PDB file of C-alpha atoms in Angstrom:
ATOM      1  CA  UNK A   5      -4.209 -28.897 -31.347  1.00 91.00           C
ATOM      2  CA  UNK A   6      -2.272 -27.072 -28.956  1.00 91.00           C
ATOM      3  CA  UNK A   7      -0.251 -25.132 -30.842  1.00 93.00           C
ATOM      4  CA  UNK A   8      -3.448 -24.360 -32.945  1.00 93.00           C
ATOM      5  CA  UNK A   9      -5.070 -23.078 -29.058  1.00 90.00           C
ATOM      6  CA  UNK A  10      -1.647 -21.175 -28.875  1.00 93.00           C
ATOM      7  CA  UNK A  11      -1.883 -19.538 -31.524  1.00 93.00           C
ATOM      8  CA  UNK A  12      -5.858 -18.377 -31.054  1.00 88.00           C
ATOM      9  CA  UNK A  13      -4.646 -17.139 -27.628  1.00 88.00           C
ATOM     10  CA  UNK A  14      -2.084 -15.093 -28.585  1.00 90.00           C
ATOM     11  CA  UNK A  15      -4.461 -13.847 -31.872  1.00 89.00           C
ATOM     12  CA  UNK A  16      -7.164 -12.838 -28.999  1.00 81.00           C
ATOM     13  CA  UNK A  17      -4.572 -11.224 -26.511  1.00 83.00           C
ATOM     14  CA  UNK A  18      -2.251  -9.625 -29.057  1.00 85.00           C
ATOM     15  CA  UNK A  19       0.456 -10.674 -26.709  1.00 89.00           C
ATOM     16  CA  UNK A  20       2.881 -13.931 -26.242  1.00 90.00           C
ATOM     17  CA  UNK A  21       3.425 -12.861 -22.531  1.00 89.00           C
ATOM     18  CA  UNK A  22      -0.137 -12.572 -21.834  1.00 86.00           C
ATOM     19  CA  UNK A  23      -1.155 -15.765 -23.833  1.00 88.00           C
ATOM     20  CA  UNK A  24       1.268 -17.676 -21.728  1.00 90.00           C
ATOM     21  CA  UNK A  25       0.019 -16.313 -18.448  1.00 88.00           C
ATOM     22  CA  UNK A  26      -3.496 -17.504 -19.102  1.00 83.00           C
ATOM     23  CA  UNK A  27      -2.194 -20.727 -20.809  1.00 86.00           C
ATOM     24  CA  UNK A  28       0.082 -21.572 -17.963  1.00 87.00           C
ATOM     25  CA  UNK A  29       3.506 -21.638 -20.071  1.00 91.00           C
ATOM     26  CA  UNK A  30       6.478 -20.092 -20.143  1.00 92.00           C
ATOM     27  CA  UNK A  31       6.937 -17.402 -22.837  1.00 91.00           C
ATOM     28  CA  UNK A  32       9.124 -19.483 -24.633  1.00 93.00           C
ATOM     29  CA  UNK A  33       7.152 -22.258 -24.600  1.00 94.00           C
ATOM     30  CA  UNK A  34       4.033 -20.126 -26.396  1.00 93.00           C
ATOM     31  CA  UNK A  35       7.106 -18.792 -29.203  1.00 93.00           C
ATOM     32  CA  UNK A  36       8.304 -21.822 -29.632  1.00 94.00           C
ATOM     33  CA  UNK A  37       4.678 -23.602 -30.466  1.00 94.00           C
ATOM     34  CA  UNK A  38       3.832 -20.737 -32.758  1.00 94.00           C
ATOM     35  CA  UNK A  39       7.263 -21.196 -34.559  1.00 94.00           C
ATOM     36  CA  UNK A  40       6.363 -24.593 -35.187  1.00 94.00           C
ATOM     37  CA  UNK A  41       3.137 -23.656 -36.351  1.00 94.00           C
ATOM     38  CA  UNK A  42       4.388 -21.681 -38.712  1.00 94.00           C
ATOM     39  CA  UNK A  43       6.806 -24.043 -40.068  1.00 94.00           C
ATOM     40  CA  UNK A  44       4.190 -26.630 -40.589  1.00 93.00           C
ATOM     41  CA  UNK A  45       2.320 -23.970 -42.630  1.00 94.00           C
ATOM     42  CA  UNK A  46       5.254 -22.408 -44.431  1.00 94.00           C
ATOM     43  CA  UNK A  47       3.847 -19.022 -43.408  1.00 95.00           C
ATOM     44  CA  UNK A  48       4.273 -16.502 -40.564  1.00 94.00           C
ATOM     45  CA  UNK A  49       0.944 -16.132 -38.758  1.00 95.00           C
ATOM     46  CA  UNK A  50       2.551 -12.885 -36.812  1.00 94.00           C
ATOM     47  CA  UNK A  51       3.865  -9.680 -37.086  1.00 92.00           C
ATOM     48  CA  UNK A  52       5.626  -9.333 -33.871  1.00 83.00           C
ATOM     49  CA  UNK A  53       6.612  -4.723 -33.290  1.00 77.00           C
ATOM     50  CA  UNK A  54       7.061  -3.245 -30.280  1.00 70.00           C
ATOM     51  CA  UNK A  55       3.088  -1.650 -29.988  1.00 72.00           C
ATOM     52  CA  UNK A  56       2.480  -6.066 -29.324  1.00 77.00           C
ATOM     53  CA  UNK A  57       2.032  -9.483 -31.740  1.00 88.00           C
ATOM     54  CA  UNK A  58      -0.395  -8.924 -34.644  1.00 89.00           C
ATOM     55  CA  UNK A  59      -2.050 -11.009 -37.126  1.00 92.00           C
ATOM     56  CA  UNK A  60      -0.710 -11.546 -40.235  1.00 94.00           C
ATOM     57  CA  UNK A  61      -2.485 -12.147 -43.648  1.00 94.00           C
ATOM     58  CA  UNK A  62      -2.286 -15.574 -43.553  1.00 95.00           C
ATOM     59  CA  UNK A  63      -2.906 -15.643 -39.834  1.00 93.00           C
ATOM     60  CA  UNK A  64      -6.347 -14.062 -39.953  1.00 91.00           C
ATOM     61  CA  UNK A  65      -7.116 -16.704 -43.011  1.00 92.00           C
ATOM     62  CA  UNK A  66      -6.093 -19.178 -40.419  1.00 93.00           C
ATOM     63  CA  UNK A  67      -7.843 -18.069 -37.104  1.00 89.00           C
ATOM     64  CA  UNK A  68     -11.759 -19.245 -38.388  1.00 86.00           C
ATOM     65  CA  UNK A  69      -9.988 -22.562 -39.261  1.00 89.00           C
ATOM     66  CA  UNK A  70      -8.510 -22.872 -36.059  1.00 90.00           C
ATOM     67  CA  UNK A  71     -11.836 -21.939 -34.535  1.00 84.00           C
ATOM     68  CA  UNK A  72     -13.650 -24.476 -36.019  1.00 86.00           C
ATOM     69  CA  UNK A  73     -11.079 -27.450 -35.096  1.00 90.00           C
ATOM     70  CA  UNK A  74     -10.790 -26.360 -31.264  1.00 86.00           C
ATOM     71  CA  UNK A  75     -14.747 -26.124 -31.706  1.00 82.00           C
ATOM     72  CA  UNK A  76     -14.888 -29.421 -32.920  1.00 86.00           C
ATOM     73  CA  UNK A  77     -11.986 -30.838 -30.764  1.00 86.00           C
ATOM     74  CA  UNK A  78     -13.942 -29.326 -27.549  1.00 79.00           C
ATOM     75  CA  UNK A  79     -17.624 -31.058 -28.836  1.00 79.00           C
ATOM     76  CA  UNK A  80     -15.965 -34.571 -28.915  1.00 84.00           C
ATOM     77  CA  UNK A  81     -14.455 -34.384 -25.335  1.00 77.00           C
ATOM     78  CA  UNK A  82     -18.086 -33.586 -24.224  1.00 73.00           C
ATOM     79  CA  UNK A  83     -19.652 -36.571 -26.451  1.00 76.00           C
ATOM     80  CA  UNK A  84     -17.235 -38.678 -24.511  1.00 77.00           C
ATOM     81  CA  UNK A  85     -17.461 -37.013 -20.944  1.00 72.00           C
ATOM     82  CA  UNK A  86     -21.090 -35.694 -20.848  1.00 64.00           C
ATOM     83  CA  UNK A  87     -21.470 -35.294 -17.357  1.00 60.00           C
ATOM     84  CA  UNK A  88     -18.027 -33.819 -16.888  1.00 67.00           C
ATOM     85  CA  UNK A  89     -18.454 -30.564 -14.568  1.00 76.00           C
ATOM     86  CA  UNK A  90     -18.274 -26.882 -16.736  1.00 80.00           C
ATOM     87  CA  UNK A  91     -14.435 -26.110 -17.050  1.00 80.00           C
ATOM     88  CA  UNK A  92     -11.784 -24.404 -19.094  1.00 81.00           C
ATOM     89  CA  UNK A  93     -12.047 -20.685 -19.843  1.00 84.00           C
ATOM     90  CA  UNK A  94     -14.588 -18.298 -21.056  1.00 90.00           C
ATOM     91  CA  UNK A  95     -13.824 -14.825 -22.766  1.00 90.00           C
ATOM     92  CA  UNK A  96     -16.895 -12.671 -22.379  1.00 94.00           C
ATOM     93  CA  UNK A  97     -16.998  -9.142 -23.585  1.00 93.00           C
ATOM     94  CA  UNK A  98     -18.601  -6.487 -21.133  1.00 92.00           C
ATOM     95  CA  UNK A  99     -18.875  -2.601 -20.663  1.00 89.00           C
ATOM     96  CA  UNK A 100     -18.485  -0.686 -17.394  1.00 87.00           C
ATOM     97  CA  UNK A 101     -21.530  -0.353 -16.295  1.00 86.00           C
ATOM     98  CA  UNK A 102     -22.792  -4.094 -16.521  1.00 89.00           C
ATOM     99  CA  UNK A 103     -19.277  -5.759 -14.868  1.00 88.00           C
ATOM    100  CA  UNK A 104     -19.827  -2.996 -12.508  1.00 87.00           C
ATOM    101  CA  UNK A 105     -23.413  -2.904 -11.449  1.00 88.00           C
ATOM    102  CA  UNK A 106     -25.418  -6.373 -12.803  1.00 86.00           C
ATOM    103  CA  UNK A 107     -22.507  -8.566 -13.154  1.00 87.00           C
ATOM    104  CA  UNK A 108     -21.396  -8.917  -9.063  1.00 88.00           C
ATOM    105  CA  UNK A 109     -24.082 -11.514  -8.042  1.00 87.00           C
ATOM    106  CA  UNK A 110     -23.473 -13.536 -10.980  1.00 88.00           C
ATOM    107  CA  UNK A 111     -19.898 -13.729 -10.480  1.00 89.00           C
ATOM    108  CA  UNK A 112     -20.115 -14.903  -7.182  1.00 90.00           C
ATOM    109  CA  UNK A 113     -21.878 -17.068  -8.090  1.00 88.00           C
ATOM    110  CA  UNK A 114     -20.319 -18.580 -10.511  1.00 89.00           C
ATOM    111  CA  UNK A 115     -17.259 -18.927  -8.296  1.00 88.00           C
ATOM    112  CA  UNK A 116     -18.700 -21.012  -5.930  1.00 90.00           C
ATOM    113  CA  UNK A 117     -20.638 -23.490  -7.886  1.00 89.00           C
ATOM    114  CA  UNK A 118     -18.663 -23.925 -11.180  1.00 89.00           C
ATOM    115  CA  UNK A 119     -15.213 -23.474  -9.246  1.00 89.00           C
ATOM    116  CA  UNK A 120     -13.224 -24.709 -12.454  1.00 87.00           C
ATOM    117  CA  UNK A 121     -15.008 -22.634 -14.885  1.00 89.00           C
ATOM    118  CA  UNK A 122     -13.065 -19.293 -15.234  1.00 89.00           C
ATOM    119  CA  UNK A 123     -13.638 -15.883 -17.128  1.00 90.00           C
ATOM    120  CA  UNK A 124     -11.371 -13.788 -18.526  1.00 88.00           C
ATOM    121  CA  UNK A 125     -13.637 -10.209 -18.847  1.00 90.00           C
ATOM    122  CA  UNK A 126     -12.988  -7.780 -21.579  1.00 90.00           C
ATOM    123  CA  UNK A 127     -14.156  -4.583 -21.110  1.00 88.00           C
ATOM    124  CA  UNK A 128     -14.891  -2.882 -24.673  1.00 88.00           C
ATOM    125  CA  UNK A 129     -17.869  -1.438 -26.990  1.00 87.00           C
ATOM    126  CA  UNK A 130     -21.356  -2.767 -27.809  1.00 90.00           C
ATOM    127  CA  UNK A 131     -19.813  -2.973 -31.774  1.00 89.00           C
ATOM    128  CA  UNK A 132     -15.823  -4.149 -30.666  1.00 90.00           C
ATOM    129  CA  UNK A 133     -17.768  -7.039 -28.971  1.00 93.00           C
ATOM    130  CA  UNK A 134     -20.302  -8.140 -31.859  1.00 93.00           C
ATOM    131  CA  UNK A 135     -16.912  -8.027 -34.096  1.00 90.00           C
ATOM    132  CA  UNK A 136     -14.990  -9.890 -31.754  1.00 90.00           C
ATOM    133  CA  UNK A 137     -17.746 -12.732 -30.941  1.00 91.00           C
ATOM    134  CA  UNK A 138     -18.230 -12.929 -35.094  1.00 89.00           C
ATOM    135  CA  UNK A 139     -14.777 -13.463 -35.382  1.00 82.00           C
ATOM    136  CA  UNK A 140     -14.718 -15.723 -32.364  1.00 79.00           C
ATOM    137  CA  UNK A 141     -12.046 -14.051 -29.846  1.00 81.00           C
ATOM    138  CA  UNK A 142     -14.798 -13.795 -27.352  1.00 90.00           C
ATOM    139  CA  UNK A 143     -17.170 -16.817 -26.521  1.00 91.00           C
ATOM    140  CA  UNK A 144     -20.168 -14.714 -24.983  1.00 95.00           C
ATOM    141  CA  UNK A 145     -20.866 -11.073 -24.928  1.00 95.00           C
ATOM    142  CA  UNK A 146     -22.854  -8.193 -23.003  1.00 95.00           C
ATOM    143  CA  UNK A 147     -24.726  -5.714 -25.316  1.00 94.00           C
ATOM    144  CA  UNK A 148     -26.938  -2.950 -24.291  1.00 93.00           C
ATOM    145  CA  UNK A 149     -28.567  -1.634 -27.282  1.00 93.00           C
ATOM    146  CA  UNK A 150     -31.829  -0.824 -28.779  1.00 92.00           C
ATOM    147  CA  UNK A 151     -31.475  -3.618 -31.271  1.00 92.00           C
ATOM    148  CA  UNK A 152     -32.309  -6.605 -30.223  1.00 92.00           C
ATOM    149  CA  UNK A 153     -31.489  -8.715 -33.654  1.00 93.00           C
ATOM    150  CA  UNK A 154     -27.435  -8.766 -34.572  1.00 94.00           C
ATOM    151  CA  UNK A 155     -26.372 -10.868 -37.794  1.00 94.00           C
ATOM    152  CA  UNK A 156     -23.875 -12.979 -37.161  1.00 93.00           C
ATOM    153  CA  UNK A 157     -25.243 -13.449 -33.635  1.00 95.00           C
ATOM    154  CA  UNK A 158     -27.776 -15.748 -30.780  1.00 94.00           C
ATOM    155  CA  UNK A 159     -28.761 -13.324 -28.581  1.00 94.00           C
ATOM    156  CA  UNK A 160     -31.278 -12.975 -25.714  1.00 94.00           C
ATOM    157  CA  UNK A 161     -32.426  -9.771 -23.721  1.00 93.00           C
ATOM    158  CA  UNK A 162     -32.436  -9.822 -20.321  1.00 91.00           C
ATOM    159  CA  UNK A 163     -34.070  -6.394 -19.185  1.00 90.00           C
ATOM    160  CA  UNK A 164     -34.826  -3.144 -20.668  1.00 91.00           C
ATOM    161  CA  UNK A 165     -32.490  -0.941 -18.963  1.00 92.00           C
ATOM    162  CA  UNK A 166     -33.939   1.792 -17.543  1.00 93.00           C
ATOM    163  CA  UNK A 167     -31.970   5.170 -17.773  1.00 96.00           C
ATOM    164  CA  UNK A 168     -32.238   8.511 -15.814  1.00 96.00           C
ATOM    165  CA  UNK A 169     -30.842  12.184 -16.252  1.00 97.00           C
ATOM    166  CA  UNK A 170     -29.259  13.327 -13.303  1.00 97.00           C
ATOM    167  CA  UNK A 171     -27.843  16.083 -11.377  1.00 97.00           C
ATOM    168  CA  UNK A 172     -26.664  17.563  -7.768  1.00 97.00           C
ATOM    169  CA  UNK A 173     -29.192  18.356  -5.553  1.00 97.00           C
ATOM    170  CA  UNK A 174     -28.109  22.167  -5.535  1.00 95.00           C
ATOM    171  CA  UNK A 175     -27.803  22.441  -9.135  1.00 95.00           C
ATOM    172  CA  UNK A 176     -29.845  25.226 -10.450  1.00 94.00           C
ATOM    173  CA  UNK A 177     -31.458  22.522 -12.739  1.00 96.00           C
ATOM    174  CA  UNK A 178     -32.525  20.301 -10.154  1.00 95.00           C
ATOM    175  CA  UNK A 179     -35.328  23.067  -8.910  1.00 94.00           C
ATOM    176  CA  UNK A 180     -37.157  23.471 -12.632  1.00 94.00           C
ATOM    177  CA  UNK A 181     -40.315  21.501 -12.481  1.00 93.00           C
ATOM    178  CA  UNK A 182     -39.941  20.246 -16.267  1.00 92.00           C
ATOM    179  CA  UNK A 183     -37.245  20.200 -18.674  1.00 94.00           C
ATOM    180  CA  UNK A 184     -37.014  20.015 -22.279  1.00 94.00           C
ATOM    181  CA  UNK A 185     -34.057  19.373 -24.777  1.00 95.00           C
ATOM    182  CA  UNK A 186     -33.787  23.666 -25.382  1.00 94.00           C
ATOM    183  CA  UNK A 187     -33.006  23.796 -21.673  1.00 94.00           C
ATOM    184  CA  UNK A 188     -30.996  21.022 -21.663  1.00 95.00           C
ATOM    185  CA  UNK A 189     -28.861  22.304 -24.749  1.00 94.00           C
ATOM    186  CA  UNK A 190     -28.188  25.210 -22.342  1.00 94.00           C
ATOM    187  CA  UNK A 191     -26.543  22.801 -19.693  1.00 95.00           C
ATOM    188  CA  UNK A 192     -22.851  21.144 -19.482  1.00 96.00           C
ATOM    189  CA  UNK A 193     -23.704  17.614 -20.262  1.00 96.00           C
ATOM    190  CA  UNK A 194     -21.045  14.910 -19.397  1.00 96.00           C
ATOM    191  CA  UNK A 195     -20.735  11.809 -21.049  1.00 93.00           C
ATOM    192  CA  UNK A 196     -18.974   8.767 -21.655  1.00 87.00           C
ATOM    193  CA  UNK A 197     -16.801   8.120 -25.090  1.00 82.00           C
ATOM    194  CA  UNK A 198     -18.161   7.793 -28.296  1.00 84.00           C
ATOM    195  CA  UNK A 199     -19.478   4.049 -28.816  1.00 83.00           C
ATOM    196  CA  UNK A 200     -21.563   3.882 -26.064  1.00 87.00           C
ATOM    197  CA  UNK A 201     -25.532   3.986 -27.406  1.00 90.00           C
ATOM    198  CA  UNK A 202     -27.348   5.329 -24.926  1.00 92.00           C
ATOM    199  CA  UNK A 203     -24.871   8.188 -24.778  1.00 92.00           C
ATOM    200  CA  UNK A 204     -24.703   8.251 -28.525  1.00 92.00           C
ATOM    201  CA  UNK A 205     -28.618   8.390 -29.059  1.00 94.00           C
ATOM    202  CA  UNK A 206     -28.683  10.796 -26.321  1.00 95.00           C
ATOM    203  CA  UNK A 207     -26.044  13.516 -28.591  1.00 94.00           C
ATOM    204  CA  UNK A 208     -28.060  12.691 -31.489  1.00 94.00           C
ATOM    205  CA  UNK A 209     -31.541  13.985 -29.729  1.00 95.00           C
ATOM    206  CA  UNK A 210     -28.985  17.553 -28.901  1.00 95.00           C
ATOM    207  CA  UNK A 211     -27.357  17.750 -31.792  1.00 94.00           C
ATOM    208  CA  UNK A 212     -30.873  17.939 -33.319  1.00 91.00           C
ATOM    209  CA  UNK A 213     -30.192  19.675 -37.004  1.00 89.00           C
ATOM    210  CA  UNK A 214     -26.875  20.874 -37.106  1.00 90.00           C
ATOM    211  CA  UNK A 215     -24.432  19.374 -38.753  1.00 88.00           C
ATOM    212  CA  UNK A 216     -21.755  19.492 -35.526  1.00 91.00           C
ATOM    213  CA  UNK A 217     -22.289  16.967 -32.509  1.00 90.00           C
ATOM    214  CA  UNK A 218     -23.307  18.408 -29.711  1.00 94.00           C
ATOM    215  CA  UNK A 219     -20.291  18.907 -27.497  1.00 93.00           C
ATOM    216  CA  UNK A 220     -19.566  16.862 -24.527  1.00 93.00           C
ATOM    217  CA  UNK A 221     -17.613  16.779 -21.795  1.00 94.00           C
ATOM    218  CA  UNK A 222     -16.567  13.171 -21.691  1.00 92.00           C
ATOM    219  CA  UNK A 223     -15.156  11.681 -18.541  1.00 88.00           C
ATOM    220  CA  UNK A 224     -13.153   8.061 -19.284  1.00 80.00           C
ATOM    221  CA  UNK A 225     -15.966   6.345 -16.704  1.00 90.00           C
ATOM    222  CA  UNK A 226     -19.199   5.776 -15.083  1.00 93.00           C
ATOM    223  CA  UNK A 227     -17.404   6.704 -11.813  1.00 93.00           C
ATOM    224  CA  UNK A 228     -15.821   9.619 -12.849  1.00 94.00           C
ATOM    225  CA  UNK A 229     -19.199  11.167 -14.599  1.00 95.00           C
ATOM    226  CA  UNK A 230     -20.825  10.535 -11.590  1.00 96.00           C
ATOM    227  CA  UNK A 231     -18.446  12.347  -9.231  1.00 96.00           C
ATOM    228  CA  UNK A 232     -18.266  15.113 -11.553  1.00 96.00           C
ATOM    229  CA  UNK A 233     -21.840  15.323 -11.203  1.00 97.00           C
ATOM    230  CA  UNK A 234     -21.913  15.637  -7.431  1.00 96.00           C
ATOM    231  CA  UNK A 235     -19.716  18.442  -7.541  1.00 95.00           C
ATOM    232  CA  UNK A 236     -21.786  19.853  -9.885  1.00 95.00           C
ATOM    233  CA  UNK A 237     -19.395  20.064 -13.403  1.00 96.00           C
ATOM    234  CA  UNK A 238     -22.822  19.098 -15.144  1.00 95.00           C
ATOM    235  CA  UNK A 239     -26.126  16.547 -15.759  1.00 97.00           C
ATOM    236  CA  UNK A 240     -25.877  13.056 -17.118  1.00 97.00           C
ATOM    237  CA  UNK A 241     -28.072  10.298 -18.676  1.00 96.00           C
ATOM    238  CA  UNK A 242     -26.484   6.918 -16.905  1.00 96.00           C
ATOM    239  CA  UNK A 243     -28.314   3.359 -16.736  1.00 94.00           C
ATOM    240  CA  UNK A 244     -30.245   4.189 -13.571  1.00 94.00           C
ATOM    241  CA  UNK A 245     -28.432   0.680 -11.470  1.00 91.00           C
ATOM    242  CA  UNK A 246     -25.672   2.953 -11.550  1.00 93.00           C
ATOM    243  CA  UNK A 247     -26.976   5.517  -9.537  1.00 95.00           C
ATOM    244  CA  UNK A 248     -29.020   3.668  -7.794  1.00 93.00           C
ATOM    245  CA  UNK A 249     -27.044   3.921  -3.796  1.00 94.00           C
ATOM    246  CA  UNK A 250     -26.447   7.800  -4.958  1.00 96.00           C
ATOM    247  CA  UNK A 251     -30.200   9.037  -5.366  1.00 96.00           C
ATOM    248  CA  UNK A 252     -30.957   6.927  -2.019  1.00 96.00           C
ATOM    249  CA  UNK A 253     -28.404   8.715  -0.487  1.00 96.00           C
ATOM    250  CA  UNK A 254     -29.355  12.147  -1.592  1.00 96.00           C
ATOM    251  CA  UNK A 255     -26.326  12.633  -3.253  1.00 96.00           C
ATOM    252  CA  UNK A 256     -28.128  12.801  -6.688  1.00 97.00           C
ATOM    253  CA  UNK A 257     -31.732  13.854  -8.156  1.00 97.00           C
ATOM    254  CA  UNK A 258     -32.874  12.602 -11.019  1.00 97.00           C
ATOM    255  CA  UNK A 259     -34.201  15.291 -12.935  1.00 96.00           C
ATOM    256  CA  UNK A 260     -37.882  15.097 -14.964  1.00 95.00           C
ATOM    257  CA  UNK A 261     -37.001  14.403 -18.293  1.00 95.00           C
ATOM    258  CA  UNK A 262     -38.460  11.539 -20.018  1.00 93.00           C
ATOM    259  CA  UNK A 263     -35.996   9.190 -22.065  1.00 94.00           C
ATOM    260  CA  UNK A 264     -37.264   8.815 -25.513  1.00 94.00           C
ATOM    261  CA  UNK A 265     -35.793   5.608 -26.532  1.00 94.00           C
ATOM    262  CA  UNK A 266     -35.297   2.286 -24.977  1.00 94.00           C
ATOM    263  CA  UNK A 267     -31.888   0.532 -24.470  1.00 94.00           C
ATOM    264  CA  UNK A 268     -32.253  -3.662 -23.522  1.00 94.00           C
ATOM    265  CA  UNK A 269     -29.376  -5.513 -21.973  1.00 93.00           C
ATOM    266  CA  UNK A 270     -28.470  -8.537 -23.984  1.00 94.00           C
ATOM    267  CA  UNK A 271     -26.199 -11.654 -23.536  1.00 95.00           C
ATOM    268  CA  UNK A 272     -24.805 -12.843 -27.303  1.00 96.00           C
ATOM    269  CA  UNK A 273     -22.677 -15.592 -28.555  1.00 95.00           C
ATOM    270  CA  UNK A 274     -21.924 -16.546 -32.428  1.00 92.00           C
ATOM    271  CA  UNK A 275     -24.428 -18.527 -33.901  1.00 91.00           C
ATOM    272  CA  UNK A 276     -22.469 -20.770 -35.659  1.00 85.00           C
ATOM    273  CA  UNK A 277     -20.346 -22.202 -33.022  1.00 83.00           C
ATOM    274  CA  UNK A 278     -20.928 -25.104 -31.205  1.00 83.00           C
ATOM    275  CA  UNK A 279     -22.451 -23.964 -27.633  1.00 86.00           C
ATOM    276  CA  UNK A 280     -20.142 -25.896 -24.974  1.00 85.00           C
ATOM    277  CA  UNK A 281     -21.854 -26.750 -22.102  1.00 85.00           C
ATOM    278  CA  UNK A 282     -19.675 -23.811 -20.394  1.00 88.00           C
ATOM    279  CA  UNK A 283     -21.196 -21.615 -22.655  1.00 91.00           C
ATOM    280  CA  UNK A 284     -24.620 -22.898 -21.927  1.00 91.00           C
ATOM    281  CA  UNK A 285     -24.160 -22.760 -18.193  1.00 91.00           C
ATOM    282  CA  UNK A 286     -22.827 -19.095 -18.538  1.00 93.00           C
ATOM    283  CA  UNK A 287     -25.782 -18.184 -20.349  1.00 93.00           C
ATOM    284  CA  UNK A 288     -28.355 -19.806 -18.663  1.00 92.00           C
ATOM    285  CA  UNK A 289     -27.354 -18.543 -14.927  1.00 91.00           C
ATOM    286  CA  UNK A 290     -26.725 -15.213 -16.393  1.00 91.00           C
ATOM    287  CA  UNK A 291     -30.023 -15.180 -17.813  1.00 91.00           C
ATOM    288  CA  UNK A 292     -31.774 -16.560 -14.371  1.00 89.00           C
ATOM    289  CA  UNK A 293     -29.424 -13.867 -12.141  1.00 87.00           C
ATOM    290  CA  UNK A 294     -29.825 -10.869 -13.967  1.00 80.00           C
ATOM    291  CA  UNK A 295     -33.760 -11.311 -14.648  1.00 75.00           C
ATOM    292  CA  UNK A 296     -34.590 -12.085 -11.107  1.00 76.00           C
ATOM    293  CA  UNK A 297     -32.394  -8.821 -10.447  1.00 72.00           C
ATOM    294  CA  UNK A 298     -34.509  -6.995 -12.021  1.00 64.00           C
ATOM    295  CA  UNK A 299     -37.563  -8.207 -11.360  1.00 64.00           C
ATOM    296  CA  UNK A 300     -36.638  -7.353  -7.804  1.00 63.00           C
ATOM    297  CA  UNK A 301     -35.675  -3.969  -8.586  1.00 57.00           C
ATOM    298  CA  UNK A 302     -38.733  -3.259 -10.768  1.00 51.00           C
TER     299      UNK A 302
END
């Protein structure tokens, strides 16, 4: 069973260094378990270049296996300690603007009463993190997405999200008593990568007919949009937590356009794994943190 966990680890990470790091072993230790994995199989579960440690084949027909017996190994030591305290590692997926801006309060939280439960973040997209939760490299997963049904997936929204268009105070823009998308196509609009679905729905509502995407300038984060917007490089559509301490400080207006879609922010987990009491802890607090959060901002 541990060299099975070794071997998910590594699978998740893409790395033997970085598997032994959070596994507390020395590299050699986490090659030499995997070796002996694959000698029990007959197989090699990894293709090991120098861009990191990839699945092979045979170790992606192995990793749902492996999911299910660490599943099932990690149910029986709760059967037979049921009032053990949450412990042991969770791997949640999360985006920029929820570890960021929602995510603080619960952390601290978290630290201080669940001090041997820890989380290992990963920052990627709404669809990197339904793959990686159906495939089960992440336990539990942020999503903030108009969809509020994912196959594969238990999910449960936690607040709409509201969203605002914004701009400097001296930008010419920030003066016009009403704006439409025609005077919007006629602005420098700045915007975060591809993948993200509030920006994506937002292009879509530009690009209107034509067959091209409306053209972006896309910064690499929520930070860096936002400065550029206070020197005036252009107007963005963020989640409006964002820019929350910037339009009470004046640095930012938020200009009267109407969003014409709703985004919600979601917490999701697989539906057919076994939900460890970690898991259920995770969920429930995030749950009770976030929607008192914004009940209070409402």
């Amino acid at each position: 069973m541990r060299q099975l966990e070794t071997f998910r680890k590594v699978a998740l990470l893409g790395s033997v260094t970085r598997a032994a790091g959070e596994l507390r072993y020395a590299p050699s230790t986490v090659t030499a378990q995997i070796k002996t994995l694959e000698g029990e199989f007959g197989v090699a579960l990894f293709e090991r270049s120098g861009r990191g440690t990839r699945l092979t084949a045979a170790g992606e027909r192995l990793l749902p296996y492996a999911d299910k017996m660490l599943d099932l190994l990690a149910e029986a030591r709760h059967t037979l300690r049921p009032e053990s305290e949450p412990s042991g590692l969770l791997v949640v997926g999360t985006m920029e603007s929820i570890t960021s801006y929602r995510l603080p309060p619960l952390l601290e939280l978290l630290h201080h009463r669940f001090p041997r439960l820890r989380l290992s973040m990963r920052p990627t997209s709404c669809q990197e993190t339904q793959a990686a939760l159906r495939h089960g490299t992440f336990d539990v997963g942020f999503l903030m997405q108009e969809e509020v049904s994912h196959p594969g997936l238990q999910s449960l929204v936690l607040c709409e999200e509201p969203l605002t268009l914004v701009a400097a105070p001296d930008d010419p823009i920030a003066a016009e008593p009403a704006i439409d998308l025609d005077r919007l196509r006629a602005t420098k609009i700045l915007g975060t990568e591809p993948g993200c679905v509030y920006r994506d729905r937002f292009i879509e509502l530009l690009s209107g007919d034509s067959p091209e995407p409306f053209p972006v300038l896309e910064m690499g984060t929520i930070e860096a949009i936002k400065r550029s917007v206070e020197v005036r490089l252009g107007v963005a559509l963020l989640p409006r937590i964002a820019v929350a301490g910037e339009l009470a400080a004046g640095t930012m207006v938020e200009l009267p356009w109407e969003v014409p879609f709703r985004i919600y922010t979601q917490v999701a987990w697989n539906e057919n794994k076994w939900m460890s009491p970690e898991l259920r802890t995770f969920v429930d607090e995030v749950a009770r943190v976030l929607r008192e959060e914004a009940t209070a901002g409402r």
